PDB file of C-alpha atoms and ligand atoms in Angstrom:
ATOM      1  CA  UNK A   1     -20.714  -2.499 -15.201  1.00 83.00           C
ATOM      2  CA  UNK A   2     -17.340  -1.823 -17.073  1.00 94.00           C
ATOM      3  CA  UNK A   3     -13.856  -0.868 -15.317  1.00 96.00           C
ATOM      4  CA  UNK A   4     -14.472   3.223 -15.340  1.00 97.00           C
ATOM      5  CA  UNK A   5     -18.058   2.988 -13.741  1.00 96.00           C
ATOM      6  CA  UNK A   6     -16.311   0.888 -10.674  1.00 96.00           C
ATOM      7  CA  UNK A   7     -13.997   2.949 -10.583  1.00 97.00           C
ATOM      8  CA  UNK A   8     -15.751   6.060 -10.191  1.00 97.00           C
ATOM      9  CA  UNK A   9     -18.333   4.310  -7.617  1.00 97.00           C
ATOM     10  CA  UNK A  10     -15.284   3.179  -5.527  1.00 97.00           C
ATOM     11  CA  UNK A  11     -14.261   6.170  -5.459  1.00 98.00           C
ATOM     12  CA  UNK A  12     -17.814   8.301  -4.715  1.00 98.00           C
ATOM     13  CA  UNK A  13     -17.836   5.356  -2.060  1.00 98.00           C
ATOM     14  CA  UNK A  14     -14.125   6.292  -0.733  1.00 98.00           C
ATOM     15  CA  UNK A  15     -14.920  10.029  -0.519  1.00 98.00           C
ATOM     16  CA  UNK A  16     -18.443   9.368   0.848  1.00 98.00           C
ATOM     17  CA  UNK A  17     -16.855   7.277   3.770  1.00 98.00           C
ATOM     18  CA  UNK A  18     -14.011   9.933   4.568  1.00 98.00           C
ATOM     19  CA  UNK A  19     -16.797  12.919   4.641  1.00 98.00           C
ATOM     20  CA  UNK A  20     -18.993  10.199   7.347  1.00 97.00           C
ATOM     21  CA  UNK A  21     -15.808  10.036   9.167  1.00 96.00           C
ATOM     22  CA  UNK A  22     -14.910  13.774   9.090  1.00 97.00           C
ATOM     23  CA  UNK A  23     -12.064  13.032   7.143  1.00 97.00           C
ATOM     24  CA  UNK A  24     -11.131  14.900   4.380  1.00 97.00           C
ATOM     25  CA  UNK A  25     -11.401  13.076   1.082  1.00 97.00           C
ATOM     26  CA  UNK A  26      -7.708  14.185  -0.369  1.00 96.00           C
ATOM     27  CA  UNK A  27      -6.331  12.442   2.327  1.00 96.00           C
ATOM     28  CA  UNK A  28      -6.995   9.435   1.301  1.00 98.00           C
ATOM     29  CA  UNK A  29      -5.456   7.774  -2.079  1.00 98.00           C
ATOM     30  CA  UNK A  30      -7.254   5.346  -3.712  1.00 98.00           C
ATOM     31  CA  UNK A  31      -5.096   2.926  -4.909  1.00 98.00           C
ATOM     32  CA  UNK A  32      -6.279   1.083  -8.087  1.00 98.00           C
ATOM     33  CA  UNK A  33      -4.744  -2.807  -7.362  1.00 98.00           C
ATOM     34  CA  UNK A  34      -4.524  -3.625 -11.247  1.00 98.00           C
ATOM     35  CA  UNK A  35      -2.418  -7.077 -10.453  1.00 98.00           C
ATOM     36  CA  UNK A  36      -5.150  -9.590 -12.484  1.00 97.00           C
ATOM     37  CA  UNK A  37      -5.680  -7.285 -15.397  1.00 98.00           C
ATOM     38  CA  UNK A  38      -3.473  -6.363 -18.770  1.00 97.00           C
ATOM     39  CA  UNK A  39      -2.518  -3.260 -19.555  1.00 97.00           C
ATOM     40  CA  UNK A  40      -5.345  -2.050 -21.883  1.00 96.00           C
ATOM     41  CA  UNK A  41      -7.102  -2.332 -18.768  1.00 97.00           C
ATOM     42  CA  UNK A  42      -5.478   0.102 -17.196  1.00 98.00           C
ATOM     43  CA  UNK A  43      -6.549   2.605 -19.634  1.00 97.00           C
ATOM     44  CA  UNK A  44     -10.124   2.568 -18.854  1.00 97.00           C
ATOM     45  CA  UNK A  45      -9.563   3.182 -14.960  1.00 98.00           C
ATOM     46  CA  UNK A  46      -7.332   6.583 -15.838  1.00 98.00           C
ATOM     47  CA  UNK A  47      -9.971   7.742 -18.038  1.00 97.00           C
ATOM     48  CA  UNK A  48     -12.359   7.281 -14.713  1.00 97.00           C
ATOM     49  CA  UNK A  49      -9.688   9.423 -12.842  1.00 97.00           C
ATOM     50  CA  UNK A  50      -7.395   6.657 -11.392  1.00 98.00           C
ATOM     51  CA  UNK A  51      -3.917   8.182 -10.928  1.00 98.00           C
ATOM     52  CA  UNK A  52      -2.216   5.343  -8.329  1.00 98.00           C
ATOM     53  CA  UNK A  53      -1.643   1.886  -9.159  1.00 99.00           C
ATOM     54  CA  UNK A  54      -0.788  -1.224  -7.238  1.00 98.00           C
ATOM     55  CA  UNK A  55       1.252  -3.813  -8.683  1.00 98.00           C
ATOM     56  CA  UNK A  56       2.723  -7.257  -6.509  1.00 98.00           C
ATOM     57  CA  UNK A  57       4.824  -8.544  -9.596  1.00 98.00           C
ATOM     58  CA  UNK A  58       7.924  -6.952 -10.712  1.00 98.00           C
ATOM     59  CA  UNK A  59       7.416  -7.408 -14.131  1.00 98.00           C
ATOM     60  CA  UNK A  60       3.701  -6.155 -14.252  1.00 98.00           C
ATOM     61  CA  UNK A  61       5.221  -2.963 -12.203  1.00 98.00           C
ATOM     62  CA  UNK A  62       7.855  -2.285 -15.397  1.00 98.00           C
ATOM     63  CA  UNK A  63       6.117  -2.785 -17.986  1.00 98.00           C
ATOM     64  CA  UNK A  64       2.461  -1.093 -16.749  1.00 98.00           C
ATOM     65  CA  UNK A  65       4.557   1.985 -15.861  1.00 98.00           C
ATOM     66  CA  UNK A  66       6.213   2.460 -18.877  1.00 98.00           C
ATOM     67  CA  UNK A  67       2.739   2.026 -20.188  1.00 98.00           C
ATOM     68  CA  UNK A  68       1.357   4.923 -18.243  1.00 98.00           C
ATOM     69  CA  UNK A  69       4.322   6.974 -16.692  1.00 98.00           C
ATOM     70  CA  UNK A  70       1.997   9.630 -16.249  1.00 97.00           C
ATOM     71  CA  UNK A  71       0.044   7.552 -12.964  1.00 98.00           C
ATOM     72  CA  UNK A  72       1.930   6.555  -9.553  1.00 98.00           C
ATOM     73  CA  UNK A  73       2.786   2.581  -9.822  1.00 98.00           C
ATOM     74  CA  UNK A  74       3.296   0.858  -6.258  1.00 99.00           C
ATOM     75  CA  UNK A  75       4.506  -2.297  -5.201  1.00 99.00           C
ATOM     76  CA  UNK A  76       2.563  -4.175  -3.171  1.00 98.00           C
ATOM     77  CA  UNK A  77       3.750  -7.728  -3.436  1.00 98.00           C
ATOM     78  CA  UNK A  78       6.517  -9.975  -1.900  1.00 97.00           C
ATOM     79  CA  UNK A  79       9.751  -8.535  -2.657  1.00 98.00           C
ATOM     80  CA  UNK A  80      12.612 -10.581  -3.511  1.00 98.00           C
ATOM     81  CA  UNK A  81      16.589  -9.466  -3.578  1.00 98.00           C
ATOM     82  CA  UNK A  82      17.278 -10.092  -7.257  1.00 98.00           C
ATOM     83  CA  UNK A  83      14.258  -7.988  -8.491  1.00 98.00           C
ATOM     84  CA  UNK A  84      14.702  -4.804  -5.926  1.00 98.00           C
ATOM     85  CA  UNK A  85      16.942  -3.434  -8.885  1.00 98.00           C
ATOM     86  CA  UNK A  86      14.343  -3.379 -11.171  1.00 98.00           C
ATOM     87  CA  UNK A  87      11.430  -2.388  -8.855  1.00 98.00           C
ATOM     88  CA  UNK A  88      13.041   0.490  -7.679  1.00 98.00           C
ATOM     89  CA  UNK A  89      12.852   2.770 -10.577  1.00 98.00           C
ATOM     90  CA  UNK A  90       9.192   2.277 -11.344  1.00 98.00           C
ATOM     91  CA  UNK A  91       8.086   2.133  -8.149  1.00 98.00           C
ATOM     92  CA  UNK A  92       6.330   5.689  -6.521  1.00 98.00           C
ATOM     93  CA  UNK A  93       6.388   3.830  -3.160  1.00 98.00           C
ATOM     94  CA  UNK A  94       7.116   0.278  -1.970  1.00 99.00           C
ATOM     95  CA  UNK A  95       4.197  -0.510   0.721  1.00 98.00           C
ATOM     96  CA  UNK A  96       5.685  -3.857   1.301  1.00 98.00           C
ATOM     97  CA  UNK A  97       9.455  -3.648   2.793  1.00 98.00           C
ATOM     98  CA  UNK A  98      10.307  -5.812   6.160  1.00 98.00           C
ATOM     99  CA  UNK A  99      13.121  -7.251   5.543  1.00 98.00           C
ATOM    100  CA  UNK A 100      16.220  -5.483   7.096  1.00 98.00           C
ATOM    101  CA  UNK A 101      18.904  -6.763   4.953  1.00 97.00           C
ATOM    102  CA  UNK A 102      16.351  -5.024   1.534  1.00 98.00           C
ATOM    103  CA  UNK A 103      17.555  -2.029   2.945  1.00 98.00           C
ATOM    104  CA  UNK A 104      20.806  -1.713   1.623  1.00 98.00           C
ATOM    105  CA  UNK A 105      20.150  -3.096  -1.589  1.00 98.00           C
ATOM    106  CA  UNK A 106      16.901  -0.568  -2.288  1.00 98.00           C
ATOM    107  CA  UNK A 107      19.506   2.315  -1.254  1.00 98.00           C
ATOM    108  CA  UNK A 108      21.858   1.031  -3.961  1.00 98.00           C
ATOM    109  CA  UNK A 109      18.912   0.558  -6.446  1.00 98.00           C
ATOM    110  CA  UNK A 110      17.806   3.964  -5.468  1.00 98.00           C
ATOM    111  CA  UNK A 111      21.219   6.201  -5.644  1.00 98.00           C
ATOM    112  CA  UNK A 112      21.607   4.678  -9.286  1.00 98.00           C
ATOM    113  CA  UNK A 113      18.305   5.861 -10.309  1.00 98.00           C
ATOM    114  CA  UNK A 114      18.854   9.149  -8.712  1.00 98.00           C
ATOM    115  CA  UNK A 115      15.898   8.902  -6.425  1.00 98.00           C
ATOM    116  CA  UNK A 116      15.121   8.632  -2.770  1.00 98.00           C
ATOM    117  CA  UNK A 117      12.807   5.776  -2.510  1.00 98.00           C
ATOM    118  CA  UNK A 118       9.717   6.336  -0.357  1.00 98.00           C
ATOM    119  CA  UNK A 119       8.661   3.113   1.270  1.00 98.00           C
ATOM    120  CA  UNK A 120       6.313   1.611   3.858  1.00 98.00           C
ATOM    121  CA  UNK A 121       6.805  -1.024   6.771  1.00 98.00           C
ATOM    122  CA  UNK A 122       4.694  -4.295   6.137  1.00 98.00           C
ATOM    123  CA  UNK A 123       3.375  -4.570   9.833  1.00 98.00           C
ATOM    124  CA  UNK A 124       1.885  -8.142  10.822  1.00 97.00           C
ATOM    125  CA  UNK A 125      -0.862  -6.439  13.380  1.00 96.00           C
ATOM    126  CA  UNK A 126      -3.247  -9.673  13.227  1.00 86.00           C
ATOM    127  CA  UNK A 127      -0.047 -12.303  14.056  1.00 90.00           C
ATOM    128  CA  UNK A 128      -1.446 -14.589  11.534  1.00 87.00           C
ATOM    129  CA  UNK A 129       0.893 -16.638  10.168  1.00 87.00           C
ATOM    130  CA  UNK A 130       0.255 -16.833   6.638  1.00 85.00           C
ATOM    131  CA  UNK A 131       1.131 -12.846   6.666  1.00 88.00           C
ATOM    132  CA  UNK A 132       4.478 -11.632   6.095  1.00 93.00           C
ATOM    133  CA  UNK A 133       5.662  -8.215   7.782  1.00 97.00           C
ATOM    134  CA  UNK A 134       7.125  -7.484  11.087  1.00 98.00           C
ATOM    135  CA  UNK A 135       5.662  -8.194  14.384  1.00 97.00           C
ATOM    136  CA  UNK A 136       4.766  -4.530  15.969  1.00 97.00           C
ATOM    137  CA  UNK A 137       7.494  -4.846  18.407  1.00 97.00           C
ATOM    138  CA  UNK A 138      10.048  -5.434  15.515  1.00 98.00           C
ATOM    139  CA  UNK A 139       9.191  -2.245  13.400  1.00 98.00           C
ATOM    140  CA  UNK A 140      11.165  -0.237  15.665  1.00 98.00           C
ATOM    141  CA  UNK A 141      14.735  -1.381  15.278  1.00 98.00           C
ATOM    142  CA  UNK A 142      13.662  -1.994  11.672  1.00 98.00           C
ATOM    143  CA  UNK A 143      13.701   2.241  11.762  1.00 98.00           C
ATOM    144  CA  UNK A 144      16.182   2.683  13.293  1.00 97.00           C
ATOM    145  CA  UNK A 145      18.470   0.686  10.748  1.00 97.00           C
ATOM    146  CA  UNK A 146      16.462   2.243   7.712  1.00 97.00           C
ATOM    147  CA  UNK A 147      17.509   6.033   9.490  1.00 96.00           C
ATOM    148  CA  UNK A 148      21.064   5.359   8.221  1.00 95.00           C
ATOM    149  CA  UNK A 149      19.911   5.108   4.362  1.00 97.00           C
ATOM    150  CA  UNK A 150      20.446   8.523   2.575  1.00 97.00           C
ATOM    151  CA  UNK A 151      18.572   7.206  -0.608  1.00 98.00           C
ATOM    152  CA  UNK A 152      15.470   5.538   1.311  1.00 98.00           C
ATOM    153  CA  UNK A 153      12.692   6.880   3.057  1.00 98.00           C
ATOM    154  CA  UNK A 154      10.315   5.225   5.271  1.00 98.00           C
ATOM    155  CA  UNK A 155       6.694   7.157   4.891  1.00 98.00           C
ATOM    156  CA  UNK A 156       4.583   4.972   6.960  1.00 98.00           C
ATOM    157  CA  UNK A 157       2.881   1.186   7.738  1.00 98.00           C
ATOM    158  CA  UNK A 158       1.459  -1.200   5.596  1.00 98.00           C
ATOM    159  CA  UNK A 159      -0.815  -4.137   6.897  1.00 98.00           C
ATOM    160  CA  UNK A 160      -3.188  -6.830   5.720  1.00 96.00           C
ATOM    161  CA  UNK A 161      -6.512  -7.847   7.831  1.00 94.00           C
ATOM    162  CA  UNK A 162      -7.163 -11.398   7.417  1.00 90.00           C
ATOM    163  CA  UNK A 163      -9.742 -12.066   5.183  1.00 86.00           C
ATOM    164  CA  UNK A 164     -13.744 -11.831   5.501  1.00 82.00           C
ATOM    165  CA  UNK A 165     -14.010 -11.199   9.253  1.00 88.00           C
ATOM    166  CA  UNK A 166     -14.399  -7.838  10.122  1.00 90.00           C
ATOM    167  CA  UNK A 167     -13.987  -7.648  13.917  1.00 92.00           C
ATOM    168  CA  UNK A 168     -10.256  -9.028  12.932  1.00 93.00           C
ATOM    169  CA  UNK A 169      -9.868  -6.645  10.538  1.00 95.00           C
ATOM    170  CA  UNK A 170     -10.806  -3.438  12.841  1.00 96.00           C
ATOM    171  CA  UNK A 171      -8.587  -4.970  15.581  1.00 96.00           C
ATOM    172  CA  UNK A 172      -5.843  -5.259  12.697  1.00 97.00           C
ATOM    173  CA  UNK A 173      -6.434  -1.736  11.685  1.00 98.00           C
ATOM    174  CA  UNK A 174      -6.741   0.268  14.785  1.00 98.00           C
ATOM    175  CA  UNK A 175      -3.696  -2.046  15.895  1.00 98.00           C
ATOM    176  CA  UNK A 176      -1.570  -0.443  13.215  1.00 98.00           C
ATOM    177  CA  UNK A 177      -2.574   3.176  13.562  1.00 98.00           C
ATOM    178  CA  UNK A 178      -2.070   2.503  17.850  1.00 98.00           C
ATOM    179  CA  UNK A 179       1.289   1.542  16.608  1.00 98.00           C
ATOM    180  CA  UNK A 180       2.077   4.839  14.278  1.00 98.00           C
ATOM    181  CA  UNK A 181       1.011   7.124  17.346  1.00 97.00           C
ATOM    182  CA  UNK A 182       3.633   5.153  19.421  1.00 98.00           C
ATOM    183  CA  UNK A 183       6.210   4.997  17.172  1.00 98.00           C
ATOM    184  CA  UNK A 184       6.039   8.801  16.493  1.00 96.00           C
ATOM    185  CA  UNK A 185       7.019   9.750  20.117  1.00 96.00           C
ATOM    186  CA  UNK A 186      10.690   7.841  19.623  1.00 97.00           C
ATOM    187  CA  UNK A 187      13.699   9.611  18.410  1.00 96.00           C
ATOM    188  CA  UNK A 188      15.746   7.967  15.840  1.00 94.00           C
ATOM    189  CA  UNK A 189      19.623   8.078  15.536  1.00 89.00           C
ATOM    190  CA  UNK A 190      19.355  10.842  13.376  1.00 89.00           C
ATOM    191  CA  UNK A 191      17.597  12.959  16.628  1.00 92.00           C
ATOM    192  CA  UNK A 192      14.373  13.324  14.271  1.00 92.00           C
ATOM    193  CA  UNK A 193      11.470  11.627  15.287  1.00 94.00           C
ATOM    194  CA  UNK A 194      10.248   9.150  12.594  1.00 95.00           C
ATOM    195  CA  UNK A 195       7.380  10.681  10.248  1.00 94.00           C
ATOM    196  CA  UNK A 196       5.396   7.746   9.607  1.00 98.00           C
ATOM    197  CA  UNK A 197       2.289   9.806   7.683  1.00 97.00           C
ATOM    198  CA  UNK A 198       1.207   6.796   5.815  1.00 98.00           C
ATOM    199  CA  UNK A 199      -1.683   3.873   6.743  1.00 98.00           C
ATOM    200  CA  UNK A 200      -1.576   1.665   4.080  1.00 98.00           C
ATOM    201  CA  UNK A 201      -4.712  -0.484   5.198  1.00 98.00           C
ATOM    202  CA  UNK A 202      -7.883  -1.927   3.247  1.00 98.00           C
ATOM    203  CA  UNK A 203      -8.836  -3.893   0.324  1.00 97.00           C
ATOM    204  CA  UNK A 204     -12.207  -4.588  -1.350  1.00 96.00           C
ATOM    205  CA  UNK A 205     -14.063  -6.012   1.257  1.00 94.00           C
ATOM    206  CA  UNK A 206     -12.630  -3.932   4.687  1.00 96.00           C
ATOM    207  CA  UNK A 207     -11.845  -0.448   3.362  1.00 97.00           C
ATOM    208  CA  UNK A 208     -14.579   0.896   5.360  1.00 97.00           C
ATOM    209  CA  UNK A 209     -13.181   0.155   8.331  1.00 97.00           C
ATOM    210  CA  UNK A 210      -9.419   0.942   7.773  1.00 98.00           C
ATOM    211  CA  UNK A 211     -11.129   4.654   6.493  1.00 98.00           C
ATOM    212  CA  UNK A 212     -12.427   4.328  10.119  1.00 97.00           C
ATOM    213  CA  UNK A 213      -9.205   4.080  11.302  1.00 97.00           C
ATOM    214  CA  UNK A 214      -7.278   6.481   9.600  1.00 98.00           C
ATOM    215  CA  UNK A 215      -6.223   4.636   6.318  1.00 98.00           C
ATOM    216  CA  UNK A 216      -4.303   7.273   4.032  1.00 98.00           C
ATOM    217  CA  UNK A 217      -4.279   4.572   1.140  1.00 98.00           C
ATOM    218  CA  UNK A 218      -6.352   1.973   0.345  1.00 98.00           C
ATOM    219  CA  UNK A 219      -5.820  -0.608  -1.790  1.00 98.00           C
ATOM    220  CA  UNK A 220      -8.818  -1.834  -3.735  1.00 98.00           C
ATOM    221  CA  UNK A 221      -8.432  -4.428  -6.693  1.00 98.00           C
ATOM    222  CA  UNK A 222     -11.375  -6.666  -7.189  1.00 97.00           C
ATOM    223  CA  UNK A 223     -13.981  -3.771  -6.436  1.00 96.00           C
ATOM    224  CA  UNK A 224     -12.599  -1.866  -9.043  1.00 97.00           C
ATOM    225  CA  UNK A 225     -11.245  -5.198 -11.988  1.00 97.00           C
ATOM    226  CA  UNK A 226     -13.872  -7.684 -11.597  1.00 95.00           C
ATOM    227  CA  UNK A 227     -16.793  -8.225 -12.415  1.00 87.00           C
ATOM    228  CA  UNK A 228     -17.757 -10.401 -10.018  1.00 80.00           C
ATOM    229  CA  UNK A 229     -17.149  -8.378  -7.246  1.00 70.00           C
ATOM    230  CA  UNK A 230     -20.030  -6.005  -5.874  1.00 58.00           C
ATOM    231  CA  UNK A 231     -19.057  -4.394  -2.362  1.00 50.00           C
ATOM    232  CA  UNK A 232     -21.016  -5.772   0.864  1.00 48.00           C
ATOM    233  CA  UNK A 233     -23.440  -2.814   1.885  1.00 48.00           C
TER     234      UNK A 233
HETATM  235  C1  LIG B   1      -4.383  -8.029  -4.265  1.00 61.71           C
HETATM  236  C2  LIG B   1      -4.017  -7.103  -3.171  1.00 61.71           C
HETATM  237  C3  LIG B   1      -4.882  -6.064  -2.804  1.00 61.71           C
HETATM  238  C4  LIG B   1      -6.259  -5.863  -3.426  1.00 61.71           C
HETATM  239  O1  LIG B   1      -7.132  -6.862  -2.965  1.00 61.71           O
HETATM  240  P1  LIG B   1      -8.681  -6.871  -3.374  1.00 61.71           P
HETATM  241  O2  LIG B   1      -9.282  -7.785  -2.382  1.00 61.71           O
HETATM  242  O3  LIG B   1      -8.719  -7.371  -4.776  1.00 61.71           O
HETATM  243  O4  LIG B   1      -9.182  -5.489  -3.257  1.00 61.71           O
HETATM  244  C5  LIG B   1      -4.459  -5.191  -1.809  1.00 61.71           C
HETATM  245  N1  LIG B   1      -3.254  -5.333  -1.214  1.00 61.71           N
HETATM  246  C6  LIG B   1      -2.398  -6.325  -1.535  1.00 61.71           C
HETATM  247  C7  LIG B   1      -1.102  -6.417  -0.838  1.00 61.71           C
HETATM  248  C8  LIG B   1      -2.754  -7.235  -2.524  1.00 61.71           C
HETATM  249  O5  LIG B   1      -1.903  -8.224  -2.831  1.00 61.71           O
END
């Protein structure tokens, strides 16, 4: 099975799973994670329909979006200092921001490209400590410094479930969308409360679940690249 038939069964799967849930199936982006293929690749997922892409390397981000500047590109991966510059005009939205001293620099990055750069909070909901992000009791003051940033705009939570055990990953999951409902009560500095409409949650193997939980985007790579991969189920 070739790139665009996975693609398009990931996605009958994605909508399938959001109708089971009562959920409806626009809600949820399916983000094509096209990190371990080149960009010819690429091309055969849009001609399935994909339109959102997930990148974790800076230089994969540039040049696949100016590749195809007609889909979303996303950053995903670890974000260091010297490259926010040059992530920050491809990028649709950065899922993976934690670091409070990023902030100022993406603002910079962002008033020079004459953007305001939507981004997510990487949340650490499972405590492992492999995973980066911030610990749930951290993502508040981590708003409440981002509030003061004309040219960036936090849209939601990101998290990672750790790997092959699913009872982790729904604690993980519902963890992170317990943790949007909270936040959402607070008032920032700016009197507004925060609108956090994004889950960023699920990857090949738990995307099920984080649909359960009210995943807006999930992030699917292997299920949708290799051909190795065939979905549990
Ligand atoms: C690679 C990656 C994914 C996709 O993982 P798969 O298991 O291949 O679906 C999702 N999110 C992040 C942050 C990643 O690095």
């Amino acid at each position: 099975m070739g790139i665009a038939k996975r693609y398009a069964r990931v996605r009958a799967e994605v909508d399938a799973a959001c109708r089971e849930e009562g959920r409806d199936p626009s809600e949820v982006k399916l983000l094509a994670v096209s990190k371990t293929v080149d960009v010819p690749a690429v091309a055969e997922a849009i001609e399935a329909g994909a339109t959102a892409f997930g990148e974790n390397r800076p230089d994969q981000l540039v040049l696949k979006q100016q590749a195809y500047p007609q889909a979303e590109w996303h950053f995903i991966g670890n974000i260091q200092s010297r490259r926010i510059k040059d992530i920050v005009p491809a990028a649709t939205l950065i899922h993976s921001v934690f670091k409070e001293d990023h902030l100022a620099k993406i603002d910079a990055a962002a008033a020079a490209a004459g953007k305001v750069q939507r981004i997510l909070v990487e949340v650490n909901v499972s405590g492992e400590e492999s995973k980066s992000g911030l610990s749930p009791q951290e993502v508040w003051g981590f708003l409440q410094a981002a509030d003061a940033f004309s040219h960036v705009q936090v849209c939601g939570l990101m998290t990672m479930a750790p790997r092959y055990d699913a009872e982790t990953a729904e604690a993980t999951f519902s963890g992170l969308a317990a943790l949007r409902a909270e936040l959402a009560q607070r008032t920032l500095p700016s009197g507004e409360s925060p609108v956090l409409s994004e889950l960023s949650m699920g990857m090949s193997e738990d995307w099920r679940i984080a649909i359960r939980h009210g995943a807006t985007i999930v992030r699917i790579g292997r299920a949708i690249f290799s051909d190795e991969f065939e979905p549990t189920e």
